[in-house]
mmCIF file of C-alpha atoms and ligand atoms in Angstrom:
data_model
loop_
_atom_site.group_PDB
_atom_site.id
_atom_site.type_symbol
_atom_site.label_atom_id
_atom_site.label_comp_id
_atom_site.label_asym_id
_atom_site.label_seq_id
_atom_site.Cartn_x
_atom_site.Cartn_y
_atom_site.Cartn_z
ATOM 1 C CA UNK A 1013 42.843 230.710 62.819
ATOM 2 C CA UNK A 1014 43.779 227.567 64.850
ATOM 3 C CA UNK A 1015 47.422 227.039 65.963
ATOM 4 C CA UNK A 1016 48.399 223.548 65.379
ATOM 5 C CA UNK A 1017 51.136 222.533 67.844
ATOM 6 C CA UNK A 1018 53.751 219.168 66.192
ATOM 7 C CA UNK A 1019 55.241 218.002 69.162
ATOM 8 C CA UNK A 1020 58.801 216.377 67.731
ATOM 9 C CA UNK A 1021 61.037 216.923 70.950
ATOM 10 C CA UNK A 1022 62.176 213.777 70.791
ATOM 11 C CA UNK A 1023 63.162 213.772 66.732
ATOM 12 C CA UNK A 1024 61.129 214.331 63.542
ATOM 13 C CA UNK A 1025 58.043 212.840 63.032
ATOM 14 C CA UNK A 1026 57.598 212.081 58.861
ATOM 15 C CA UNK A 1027 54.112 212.354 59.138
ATOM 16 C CA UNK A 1028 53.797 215.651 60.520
ATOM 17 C CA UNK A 1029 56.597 217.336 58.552
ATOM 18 C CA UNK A 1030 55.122 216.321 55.609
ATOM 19 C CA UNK A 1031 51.642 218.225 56.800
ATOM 20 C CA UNK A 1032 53.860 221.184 57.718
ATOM 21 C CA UNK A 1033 55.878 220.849 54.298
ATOM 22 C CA UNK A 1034 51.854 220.983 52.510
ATOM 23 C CA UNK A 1035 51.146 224.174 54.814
ATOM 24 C CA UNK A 1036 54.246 226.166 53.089
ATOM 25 C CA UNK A 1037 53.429 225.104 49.832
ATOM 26 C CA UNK A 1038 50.063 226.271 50.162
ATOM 27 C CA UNK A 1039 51.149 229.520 51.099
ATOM 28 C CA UNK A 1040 50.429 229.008 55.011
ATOM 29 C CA UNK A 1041 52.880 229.872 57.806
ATOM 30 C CA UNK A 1042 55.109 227.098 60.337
ATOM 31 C CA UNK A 1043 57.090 227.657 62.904
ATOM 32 C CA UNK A 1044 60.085 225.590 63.246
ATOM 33 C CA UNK A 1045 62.908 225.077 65.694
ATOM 34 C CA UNK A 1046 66.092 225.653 64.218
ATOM 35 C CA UNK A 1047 69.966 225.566 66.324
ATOM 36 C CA UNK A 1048 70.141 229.229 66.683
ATOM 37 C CA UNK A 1049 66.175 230.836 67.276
ATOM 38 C CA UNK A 1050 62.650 229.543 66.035
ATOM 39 C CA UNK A 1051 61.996 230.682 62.690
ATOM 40 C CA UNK A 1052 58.831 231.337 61.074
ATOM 41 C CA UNK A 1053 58.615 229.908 57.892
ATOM 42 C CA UNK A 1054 57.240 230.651 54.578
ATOM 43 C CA UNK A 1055 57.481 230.119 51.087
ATOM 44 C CA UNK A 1056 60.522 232.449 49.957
ATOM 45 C CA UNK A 1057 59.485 231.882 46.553
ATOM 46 C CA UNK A 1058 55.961 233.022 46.698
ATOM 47 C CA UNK A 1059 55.900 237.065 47.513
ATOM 48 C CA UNK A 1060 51.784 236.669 48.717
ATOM 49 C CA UNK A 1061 53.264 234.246 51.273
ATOM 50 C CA UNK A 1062 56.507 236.508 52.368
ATOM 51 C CA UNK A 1063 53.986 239.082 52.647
ATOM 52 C CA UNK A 1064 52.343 237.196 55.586
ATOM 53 C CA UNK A 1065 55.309 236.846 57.724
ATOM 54 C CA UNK A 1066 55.320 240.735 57.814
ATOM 55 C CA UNK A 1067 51.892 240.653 58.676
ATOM 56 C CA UNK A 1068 52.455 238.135 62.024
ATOM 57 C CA UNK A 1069 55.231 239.839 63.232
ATOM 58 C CA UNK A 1070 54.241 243.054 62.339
ATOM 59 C CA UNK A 1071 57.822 243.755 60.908
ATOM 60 C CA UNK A 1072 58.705 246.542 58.788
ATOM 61 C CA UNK A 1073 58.626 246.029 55.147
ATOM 62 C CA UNK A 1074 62.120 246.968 54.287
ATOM 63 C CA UNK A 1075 63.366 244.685 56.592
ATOM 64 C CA UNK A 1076 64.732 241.282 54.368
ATOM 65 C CA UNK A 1077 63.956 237.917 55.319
ATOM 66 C CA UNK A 1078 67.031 235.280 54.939
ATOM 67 C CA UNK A 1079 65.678 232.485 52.956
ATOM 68 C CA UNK A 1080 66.611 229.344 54.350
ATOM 69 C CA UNK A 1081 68.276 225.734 51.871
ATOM 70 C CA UNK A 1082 68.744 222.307 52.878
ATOM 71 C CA UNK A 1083 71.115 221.249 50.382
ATOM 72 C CA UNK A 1084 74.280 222.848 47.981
ATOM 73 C CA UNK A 1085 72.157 222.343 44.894
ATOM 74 C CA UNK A 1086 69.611 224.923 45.725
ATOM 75 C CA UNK A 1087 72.001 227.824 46.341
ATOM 76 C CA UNK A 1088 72.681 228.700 42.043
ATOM 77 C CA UNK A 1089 68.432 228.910 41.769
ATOM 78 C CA UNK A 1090 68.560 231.919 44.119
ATOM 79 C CA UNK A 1091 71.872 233.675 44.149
ATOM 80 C CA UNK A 1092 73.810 235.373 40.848
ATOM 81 C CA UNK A 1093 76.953 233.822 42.040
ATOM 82 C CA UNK A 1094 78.887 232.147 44.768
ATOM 83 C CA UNK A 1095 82.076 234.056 45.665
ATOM 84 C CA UNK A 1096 85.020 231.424 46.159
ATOM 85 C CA UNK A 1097 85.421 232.782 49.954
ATOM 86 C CA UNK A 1098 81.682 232.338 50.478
ATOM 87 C CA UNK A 1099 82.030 229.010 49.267
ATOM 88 C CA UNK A 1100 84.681 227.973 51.487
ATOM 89 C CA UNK A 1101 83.080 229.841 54.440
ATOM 90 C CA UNK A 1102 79.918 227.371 53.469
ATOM 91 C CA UNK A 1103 82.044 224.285 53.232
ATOM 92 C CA UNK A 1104 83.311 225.109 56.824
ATOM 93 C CA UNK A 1105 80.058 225.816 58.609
ATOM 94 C CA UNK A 1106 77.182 225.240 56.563
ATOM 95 C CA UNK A 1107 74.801 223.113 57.970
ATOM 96 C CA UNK A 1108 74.788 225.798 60.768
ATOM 97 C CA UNK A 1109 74.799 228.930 62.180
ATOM 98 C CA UNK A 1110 75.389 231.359 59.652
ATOM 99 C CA UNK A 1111 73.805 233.346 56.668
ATOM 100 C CA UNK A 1112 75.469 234.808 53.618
ATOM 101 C CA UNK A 1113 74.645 237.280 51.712
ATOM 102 C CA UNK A 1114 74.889 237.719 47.933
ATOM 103 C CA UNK A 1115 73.572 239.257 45.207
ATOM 104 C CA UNK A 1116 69.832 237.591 44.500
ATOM 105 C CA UNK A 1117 68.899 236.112 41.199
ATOM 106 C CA UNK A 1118 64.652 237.460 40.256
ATOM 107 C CA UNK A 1119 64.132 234.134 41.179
ATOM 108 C CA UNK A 1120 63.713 235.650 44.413
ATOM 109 C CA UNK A 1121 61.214 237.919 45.045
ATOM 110 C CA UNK A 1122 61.258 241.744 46.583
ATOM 111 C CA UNK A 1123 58.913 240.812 48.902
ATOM 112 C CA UNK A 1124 61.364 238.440 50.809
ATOM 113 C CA UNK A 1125 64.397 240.679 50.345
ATOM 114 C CA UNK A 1126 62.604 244.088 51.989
ATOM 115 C CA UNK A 1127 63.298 245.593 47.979
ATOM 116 C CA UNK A 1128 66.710 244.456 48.115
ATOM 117 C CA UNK A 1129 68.986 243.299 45.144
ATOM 118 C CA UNK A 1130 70.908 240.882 47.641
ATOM 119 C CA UNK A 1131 69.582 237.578 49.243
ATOM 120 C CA UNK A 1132 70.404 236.778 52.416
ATOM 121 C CA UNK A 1133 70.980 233.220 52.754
ATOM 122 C CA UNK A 1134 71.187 230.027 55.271
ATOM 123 C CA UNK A 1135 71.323 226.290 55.796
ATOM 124 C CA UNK A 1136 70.570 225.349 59.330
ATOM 125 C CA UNK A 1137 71.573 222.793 61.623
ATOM 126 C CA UNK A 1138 68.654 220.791 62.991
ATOM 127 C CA UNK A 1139 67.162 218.198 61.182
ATOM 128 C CA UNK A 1140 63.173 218.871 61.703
ATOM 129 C CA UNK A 1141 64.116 222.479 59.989
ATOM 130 C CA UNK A 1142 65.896 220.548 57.256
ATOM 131 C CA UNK A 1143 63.327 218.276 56.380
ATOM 132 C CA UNK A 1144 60.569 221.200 56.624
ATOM 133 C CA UNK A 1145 62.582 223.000 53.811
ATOM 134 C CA UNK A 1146 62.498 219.778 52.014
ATOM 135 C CA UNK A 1147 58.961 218.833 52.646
ATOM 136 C CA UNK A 1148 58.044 222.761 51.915
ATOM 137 C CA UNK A 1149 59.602 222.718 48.151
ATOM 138 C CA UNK A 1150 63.652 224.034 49.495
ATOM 139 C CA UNK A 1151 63.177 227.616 49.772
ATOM 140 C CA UNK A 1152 62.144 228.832 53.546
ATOM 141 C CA UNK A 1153 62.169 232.558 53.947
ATOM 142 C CA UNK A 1154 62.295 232.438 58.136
ATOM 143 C CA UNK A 1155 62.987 235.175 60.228
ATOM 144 C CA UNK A 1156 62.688 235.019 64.358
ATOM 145 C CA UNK A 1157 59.365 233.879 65.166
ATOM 146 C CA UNK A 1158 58.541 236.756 67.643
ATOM 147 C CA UNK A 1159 56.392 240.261 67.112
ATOM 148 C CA UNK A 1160 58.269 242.435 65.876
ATOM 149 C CA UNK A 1161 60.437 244.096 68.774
ATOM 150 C CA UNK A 1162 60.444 241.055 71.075
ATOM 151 C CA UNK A 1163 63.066 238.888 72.387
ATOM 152 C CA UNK A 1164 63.656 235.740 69.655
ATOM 153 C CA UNK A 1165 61.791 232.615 70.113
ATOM 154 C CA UNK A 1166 64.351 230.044 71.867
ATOM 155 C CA UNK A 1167 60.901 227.487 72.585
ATOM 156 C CA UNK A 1168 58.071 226.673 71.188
ATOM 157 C CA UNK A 1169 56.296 228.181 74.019
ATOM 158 C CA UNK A 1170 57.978 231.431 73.353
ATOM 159 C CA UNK A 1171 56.534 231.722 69.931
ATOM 160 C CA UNK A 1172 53.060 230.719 71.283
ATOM 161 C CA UNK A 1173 52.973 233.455 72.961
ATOM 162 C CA UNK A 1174 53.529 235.529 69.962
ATOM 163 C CA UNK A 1175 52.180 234.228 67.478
ATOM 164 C CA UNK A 1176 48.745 231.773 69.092
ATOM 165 C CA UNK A 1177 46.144 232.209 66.696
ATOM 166 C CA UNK A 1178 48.002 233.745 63.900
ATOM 167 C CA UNK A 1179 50.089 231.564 62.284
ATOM 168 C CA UNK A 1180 48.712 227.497 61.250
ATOM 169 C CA UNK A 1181 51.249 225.792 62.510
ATOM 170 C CA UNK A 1182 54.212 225.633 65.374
ATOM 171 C CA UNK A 1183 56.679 222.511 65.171
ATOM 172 C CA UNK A 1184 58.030 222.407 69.133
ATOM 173 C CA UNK A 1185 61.462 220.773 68.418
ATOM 174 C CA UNK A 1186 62.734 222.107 72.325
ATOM 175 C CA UNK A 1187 65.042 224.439 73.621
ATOM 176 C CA UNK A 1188 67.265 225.606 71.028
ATOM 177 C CA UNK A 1189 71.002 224.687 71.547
ATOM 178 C CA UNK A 1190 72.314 228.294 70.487
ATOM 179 C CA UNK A 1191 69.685 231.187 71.478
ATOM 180 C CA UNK A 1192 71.137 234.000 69.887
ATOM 181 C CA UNK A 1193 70.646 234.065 65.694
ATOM 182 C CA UNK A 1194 73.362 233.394 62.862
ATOM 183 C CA UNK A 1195 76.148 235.197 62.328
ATOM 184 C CA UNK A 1196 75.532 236.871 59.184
ATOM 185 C CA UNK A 1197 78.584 237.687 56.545
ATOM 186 C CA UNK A 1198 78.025 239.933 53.256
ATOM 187 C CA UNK A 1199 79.911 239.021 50.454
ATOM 188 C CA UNK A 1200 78.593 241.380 48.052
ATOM 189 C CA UNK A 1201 81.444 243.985 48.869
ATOM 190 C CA UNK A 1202 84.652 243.681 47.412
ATOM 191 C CA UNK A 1203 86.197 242.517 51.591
ATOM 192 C CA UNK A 1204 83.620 240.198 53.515
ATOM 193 C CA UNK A 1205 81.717 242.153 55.868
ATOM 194 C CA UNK A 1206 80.231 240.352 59.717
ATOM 195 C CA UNK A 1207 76.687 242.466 59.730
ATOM 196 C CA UNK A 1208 75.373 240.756 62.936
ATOM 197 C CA UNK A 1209 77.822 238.287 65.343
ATOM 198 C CA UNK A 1210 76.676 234.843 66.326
ATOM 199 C CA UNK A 1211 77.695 231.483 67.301
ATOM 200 C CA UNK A 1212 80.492 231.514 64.143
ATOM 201 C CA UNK A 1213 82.958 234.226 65.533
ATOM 202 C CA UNK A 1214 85.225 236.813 63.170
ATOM 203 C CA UNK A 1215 88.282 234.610 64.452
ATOM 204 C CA UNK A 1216 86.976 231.507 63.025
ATOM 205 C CA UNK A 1217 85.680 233.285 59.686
ATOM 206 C CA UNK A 1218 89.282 234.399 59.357
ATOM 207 C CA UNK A 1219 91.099 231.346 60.153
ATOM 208 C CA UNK A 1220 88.874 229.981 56.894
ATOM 209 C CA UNK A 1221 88.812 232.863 54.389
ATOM 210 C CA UNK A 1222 91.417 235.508 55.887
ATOM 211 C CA UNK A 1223 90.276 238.974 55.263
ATOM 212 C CA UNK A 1224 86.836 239.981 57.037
ATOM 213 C CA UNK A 1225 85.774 243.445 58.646
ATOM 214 C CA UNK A 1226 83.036 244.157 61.108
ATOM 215 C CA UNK A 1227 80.559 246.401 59.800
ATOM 216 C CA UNK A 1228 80.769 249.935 61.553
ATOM 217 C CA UNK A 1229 77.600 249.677 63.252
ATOM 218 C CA UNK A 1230 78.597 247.527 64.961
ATOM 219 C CA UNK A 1231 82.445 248.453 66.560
ATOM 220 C CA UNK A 1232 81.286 252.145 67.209
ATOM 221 C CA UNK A 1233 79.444 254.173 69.741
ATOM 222 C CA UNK A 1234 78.703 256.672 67.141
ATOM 223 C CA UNK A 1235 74.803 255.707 66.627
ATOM 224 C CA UNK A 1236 75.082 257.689 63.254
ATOM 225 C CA UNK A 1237 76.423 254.806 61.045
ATOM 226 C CA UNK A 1238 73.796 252.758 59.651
ATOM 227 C CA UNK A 1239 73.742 249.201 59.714
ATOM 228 C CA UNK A 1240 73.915 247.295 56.415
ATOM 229 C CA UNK A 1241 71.659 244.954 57.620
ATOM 230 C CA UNK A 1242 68.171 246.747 58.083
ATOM 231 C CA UNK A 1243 67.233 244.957 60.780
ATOM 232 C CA UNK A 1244 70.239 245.471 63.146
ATOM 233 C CA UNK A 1245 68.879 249.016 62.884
ATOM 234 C CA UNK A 1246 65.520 248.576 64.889
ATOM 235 C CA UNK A 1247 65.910 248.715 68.686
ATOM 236 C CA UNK A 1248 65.190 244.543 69.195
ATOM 237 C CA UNK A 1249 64.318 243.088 72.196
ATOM 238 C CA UNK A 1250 63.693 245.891 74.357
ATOM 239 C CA UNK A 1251 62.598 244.580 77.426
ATOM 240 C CA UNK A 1252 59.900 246.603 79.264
ATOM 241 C CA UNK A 1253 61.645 247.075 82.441
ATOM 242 C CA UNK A 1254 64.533 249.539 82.271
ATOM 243 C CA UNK A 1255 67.976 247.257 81.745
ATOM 244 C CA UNK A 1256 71.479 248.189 83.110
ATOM 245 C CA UNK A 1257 74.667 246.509 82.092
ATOM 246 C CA UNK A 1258 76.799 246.923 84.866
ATOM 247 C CA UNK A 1259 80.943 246.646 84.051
ATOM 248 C CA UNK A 1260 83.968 246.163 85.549
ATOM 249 C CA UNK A 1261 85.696 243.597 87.578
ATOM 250 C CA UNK A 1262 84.038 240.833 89.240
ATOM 251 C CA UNK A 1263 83.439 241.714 92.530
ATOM 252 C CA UNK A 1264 83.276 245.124 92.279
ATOM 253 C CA UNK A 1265 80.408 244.205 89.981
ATOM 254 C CA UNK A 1266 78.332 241.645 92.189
ATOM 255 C CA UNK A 1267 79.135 244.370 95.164
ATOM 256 C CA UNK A 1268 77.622 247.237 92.823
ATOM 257 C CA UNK A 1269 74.263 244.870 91.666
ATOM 258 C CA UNK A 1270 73.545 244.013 95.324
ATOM 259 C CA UNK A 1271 73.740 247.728 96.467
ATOM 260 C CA UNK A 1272 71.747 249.076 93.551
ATOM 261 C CA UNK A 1273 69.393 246.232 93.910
ATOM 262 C CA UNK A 1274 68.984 246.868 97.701
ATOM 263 C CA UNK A 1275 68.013 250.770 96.661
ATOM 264 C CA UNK A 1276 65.100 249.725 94.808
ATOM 265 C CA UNK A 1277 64.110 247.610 97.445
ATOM 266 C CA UNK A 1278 63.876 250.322 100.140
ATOM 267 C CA UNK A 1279 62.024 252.292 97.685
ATOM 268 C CA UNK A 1280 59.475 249.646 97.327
ATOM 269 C CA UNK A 1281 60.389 248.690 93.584
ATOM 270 C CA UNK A 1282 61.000 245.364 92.225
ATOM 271 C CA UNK A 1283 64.315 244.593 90.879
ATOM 272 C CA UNK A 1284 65.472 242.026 88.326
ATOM 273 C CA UNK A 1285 69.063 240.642 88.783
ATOM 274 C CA UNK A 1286 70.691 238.476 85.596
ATOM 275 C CA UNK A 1287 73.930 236.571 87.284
ATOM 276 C CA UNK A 1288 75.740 233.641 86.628
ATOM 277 C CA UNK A 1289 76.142 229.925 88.906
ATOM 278 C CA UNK A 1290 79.259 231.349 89.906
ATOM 279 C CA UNK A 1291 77.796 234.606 91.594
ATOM 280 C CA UNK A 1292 74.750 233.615 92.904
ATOM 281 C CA UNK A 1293 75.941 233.199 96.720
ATOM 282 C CA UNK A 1294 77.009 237.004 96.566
ATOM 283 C CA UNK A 1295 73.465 238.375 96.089
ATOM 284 C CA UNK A 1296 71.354 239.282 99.072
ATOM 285 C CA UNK A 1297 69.093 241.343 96.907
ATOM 286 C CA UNK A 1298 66.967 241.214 93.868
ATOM 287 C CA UNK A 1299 64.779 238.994 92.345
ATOM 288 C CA UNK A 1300 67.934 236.838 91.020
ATOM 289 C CA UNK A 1301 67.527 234.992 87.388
ATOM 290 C CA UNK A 1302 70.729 232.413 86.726
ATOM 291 C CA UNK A 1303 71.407 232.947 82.968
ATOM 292 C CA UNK A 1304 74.053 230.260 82.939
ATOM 293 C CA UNK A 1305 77.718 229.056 84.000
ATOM 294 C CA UNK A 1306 80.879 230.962 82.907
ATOM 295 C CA UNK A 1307 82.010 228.048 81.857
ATOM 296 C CA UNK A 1308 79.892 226.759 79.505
ATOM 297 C CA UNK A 1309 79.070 229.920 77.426
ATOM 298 C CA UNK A 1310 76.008 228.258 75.746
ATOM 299 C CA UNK A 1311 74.400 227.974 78.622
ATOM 300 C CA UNK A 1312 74.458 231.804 78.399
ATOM 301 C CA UNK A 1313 73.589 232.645 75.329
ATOM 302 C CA UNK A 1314 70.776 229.952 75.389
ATOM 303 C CA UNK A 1315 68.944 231.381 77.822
ATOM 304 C CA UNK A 1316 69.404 235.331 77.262
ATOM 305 C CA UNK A 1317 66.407 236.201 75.693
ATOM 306 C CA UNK A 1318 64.360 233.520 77.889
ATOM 307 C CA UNK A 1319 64.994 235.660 81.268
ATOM 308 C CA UNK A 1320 64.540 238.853 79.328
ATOM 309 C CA UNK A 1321 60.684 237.397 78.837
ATOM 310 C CA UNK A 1322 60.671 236.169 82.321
ATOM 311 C CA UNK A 1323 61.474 239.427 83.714
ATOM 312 C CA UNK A 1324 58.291 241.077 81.424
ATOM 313 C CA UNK A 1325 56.028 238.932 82.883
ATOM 314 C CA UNK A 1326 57.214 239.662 86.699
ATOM 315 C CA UNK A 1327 56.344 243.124 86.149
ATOM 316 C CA UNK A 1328 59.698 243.777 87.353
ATOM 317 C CA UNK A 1329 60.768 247.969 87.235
ATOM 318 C CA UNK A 1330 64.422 247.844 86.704
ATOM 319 C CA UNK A 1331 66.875 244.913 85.551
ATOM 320 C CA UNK A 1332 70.597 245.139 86.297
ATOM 321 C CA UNK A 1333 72.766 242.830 84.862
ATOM 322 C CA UNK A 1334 76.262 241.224 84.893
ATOM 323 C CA UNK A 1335 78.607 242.109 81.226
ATOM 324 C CA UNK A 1336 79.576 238.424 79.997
ATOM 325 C CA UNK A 1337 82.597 239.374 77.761
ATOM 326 C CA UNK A 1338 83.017 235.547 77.262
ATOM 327 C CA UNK A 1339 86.016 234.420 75.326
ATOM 328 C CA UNK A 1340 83.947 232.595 72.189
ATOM 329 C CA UNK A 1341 80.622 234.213 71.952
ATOM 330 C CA UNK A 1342 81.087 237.360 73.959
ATOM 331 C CA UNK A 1343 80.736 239.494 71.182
ATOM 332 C CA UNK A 1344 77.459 238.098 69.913
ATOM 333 C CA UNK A 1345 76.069 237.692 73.416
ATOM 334 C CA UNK A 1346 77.075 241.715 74.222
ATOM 335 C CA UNK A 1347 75.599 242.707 71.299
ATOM 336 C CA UNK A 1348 71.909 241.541 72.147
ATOM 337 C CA UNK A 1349 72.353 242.641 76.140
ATOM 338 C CA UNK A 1350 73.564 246.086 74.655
ATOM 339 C CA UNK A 1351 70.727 246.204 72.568
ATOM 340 C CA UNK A 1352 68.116 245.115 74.888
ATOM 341 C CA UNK A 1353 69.687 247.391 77.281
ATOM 342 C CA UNK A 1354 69.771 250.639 75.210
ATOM 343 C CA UNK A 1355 73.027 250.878 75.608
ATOM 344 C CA UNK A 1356 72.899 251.579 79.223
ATOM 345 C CA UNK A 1357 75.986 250.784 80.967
ATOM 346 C CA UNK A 1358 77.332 251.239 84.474
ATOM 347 C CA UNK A 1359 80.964 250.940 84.896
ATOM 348 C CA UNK A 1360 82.264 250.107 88.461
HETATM 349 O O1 TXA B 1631 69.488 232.450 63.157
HETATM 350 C C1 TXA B 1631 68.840 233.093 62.343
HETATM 351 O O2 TXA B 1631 69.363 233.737 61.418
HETATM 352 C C2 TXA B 1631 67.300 233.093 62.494
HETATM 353 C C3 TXA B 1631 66.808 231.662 62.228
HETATM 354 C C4 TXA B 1631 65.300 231.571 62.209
HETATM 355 O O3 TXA B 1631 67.367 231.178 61.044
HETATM 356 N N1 TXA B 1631 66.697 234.052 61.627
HETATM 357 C C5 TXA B 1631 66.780 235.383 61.852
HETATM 358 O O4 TXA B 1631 66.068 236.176 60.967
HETATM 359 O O5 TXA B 1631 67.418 235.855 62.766
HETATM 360 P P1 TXA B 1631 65.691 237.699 61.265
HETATM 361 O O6 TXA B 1631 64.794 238.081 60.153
HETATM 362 O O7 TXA B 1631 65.155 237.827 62.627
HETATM 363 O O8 TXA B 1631 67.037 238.479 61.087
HETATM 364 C C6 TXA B 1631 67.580 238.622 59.790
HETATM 365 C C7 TXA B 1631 68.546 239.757 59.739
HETATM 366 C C8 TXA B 1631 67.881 241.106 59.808
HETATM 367 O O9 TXA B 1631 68.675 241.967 60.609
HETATM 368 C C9 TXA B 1631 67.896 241.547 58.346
HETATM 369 O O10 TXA B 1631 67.892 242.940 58.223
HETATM 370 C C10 TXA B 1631 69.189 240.932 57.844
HETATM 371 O O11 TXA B 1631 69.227 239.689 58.488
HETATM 372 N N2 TXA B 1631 69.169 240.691 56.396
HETATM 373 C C11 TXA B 1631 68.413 239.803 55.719
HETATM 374 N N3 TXA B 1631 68.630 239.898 54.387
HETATM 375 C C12 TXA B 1631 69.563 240.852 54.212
HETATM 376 C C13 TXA B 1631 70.199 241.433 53.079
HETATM 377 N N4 TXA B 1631 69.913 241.037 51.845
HETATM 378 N N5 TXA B 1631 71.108 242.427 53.289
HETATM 379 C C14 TXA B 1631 71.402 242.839 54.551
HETATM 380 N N6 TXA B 1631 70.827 242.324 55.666
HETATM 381 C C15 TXA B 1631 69.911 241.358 55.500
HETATM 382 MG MG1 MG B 1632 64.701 238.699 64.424
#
C-alpha cells in the first residue's frame, strides 16, 4: 500500500480532509495530528476497520481504543449515560486533552473497546483532527500512531517511520504542542478514578468535580496491582538502550550523570545524556540531548519521546537521564520516563 502524506502545517486544507474523511468511511486508516500524540484513525463504528488498527500497530487485542467526537451531540450515540461530574469535567476541558470513560452503549463495537463494556472517550483540541472526525462520519477510534511498544508519534515523521506502507494516509499537522497523551478519568466507579496522567492534572480535575483518586497502579511500587486501563499495563516505550533516571538534588545530579557518563566513555561505550537548557554547561561527557527548559514544562514533555527515538537510532548503549518532577506536568512526564526506563532509578 502507498502512504499518502497531507501536508497541512500551516492549517487545514478542505480539500484534503475531505479525501481523508472518504478514507475512514471506507474503512481505510489516517493518521492525524492531534494536541497531545498522532493518532491513527479509524472508523470506531465499523469493528472490520478497528480491527485494522490492531493489525498496524501490532497491538494486543484486549487493549481498547478511545474513540474520538468533535461535538457534545455525539457523546448520547455511544455512551449509556453521562455522569453529572463527567459532564462538568467535559465542560471544563473538552476540546482537549482528556478522555473519559463510561459505560458504552452496543452502538459501539467490542472490537474498539478490547471486549470491554466501557468506552473510552475524547474530543481533541486541534482543528485538522476535528474536522477529520467530521469529514470521517464523528466517530474516530485513534490510539498512538506508533508499533506497538514504541515511543508515541509527536510528528508526522515519527509515524512514518512506523507505519510507511501500512496505513493510506498520514495528515502532517507539525509538532504536537503536548507530547505526552490525555489524561484519562473513569467514571464508571462510584469515585472518579485518573487511569493514566496527562496535560489535565488531578489538582485541576479536583478544583472542577472535587473527589478523584489515582488508580493504584499508578501511586505504588508494588508491580502486583493491575492497571484498569489495559494498556498502562504493557511496558511502552522501551527504548533499546538501557535508561537510568538519576534523582536527587541538582547538582549532585549533573555531578553523578557526568561521572557515570565519563565511565562508559573509558570503556569505549556510547552514552546518551537527557538534560535540560539550564544544565547543559555542566556536562563534559555524553552524547548530550536538550529535552527542554525548566521553565517552560512543555517544552519537556513535547519532546520526551522525540529524544527517546533519537537515542535508538544513535545506537547509543546506555541513557542516563535527569528526574523532571515539574510542578504542572511532573507527574505525567515521570510516568512515561519511569516507564521507558523500567523503573530504573539512581538516587544521588
Ligand atoms: O492523547 C491520547 O489519548 C492519544 C491521542 C491519539 O488521542 N491516544 C492514545 O491512545 O493515547 P492509546 O490507545 O495509545 O492509549 C489509550 C489508553 C490505553 O492505555 C487503553 O488501555 C486505555 O486508554 N483505555 C481505552 N479504553 C479504555 C477503557 N474502556 N477502559 C480502560 N482503559 C481504556
Ligand atoms: Mg499508545
Amino acid at each position: 500500500m502507498k502512504t499518502v502524506i497531507e501536508d497541512m502545517r500551516t492549517g487545514l486544507r478542505e480539500e484534503g480532509i475531505q479525501q481523508a474523511g472518504e478514507i475512514i468511511k471506507r474503512g481505510g486508516l489516517v493518521a492525524f495530528p492531534t494536541e497531545t500524540v498522532y493518532g491513527l484513525g479509524a472508523n470506531a463504528l465499523d469493528p472490520e476497520a478497528s480491527r485494522k488498527i490492531y493489525a498496524a500497530k501490532g497491538r494486543p487485542s484486549d487493549n481498547p481504543l478511545i474513540v474520538h467526537i468533535a461535538e457534545w451531540e455525539a457523546l448520547d450515540f455511544i455512551v449509556q449515560d453521562i455522569p453529572e461530574a463527567a459532564r462538568k469535567l467535559g465542560e471544563a476541558f473538552w476540546p482537549g486533552p482528556l478522555t473519559m470513560i463510561f459505560a458504552r452503549r452496543e452502538t459501539v463495537p467490542l472490537a474498539t473497546t478490547g471486549g470491554l463494556e466501557t468506552v473510552a472517550v475524547r474530543m481533541p483540541d486541534h482543528p485538522v483532527a476535528l474536522g477529520l472526525i467530521r469529514a470521517g462520519g464523528g466517530y474516530i477510534a485513534a490510539p498512538s500512531a506508533n508499533t506497538s511498544g514504541r515511543p508515541s508519534p509527536t510528528r508526522a515523521q515519527h509515524v512514518l517511520e512506523d507505519m510507511d506502507g501500512v496505513i493510506d494516509m498520514i495528515i502532517d499537522g507539525g509538532e504536537v504542542g503536548i507530547g505526552l497523551e490525555s489524561t484519562i478519568v473513569d467514571f464508571t466507579e462510584d469515585v472518579p478514578v485518573i487511569l493514566r496522567p496527562g496535560y489535565i492534572n488531578q489538582e485541576m480535575i479536583q478544583r472542577v468535580i472535587g473527589e478523584v483518586e489515582m488508580d493504584q497502579a499508578l501511586i505504588g511500587e508494588d508491580s502486583s496491582v493491575r492497571p484498569k486501563a489495559p494498556g498502562m499495563k504493557y511496558r511502552h516505550y522501551a527504548p533499546k538502550a538501557q535508561l537510568y533516571i538519576v534523582e536527587g538534588n541538582q547538582e549532585d545530579v549533573r555531578r553523578k550523570i557526568d561521572e557515570l557518563a565519563e565511565r562508559e566513555e573509558r570503556q569505549g561505550r556510547k552514552a546518551g545524556v537527557i538534560v535540560t537548557e539550564e544544565s547543559v554547561p555542566f556536562y563534559r561527557h555524553g552524547i548530550l540531548k536538550v529535552i527542554g527548559s525548566r521553565g517552560d514544562e512543555l517544552s519537556i514533555s513535547r519532546h520526551l519521546f522525540g529524544i527517546l527515538r533519537e537515542f535508538d537510532e544513535m545506537d547509543v548503549q546506555v541513557i542516563y537521564s535527569e528526574a523532571f518532577h515539574t510542578p504542572h506536568m511532573g507527574q505525567a512526564i515521570m510516568n512515561r520516563l519511569l516507564k521507558a526506563a523500567g523503573h530504573q532509578i539512581i538516587k544521588t
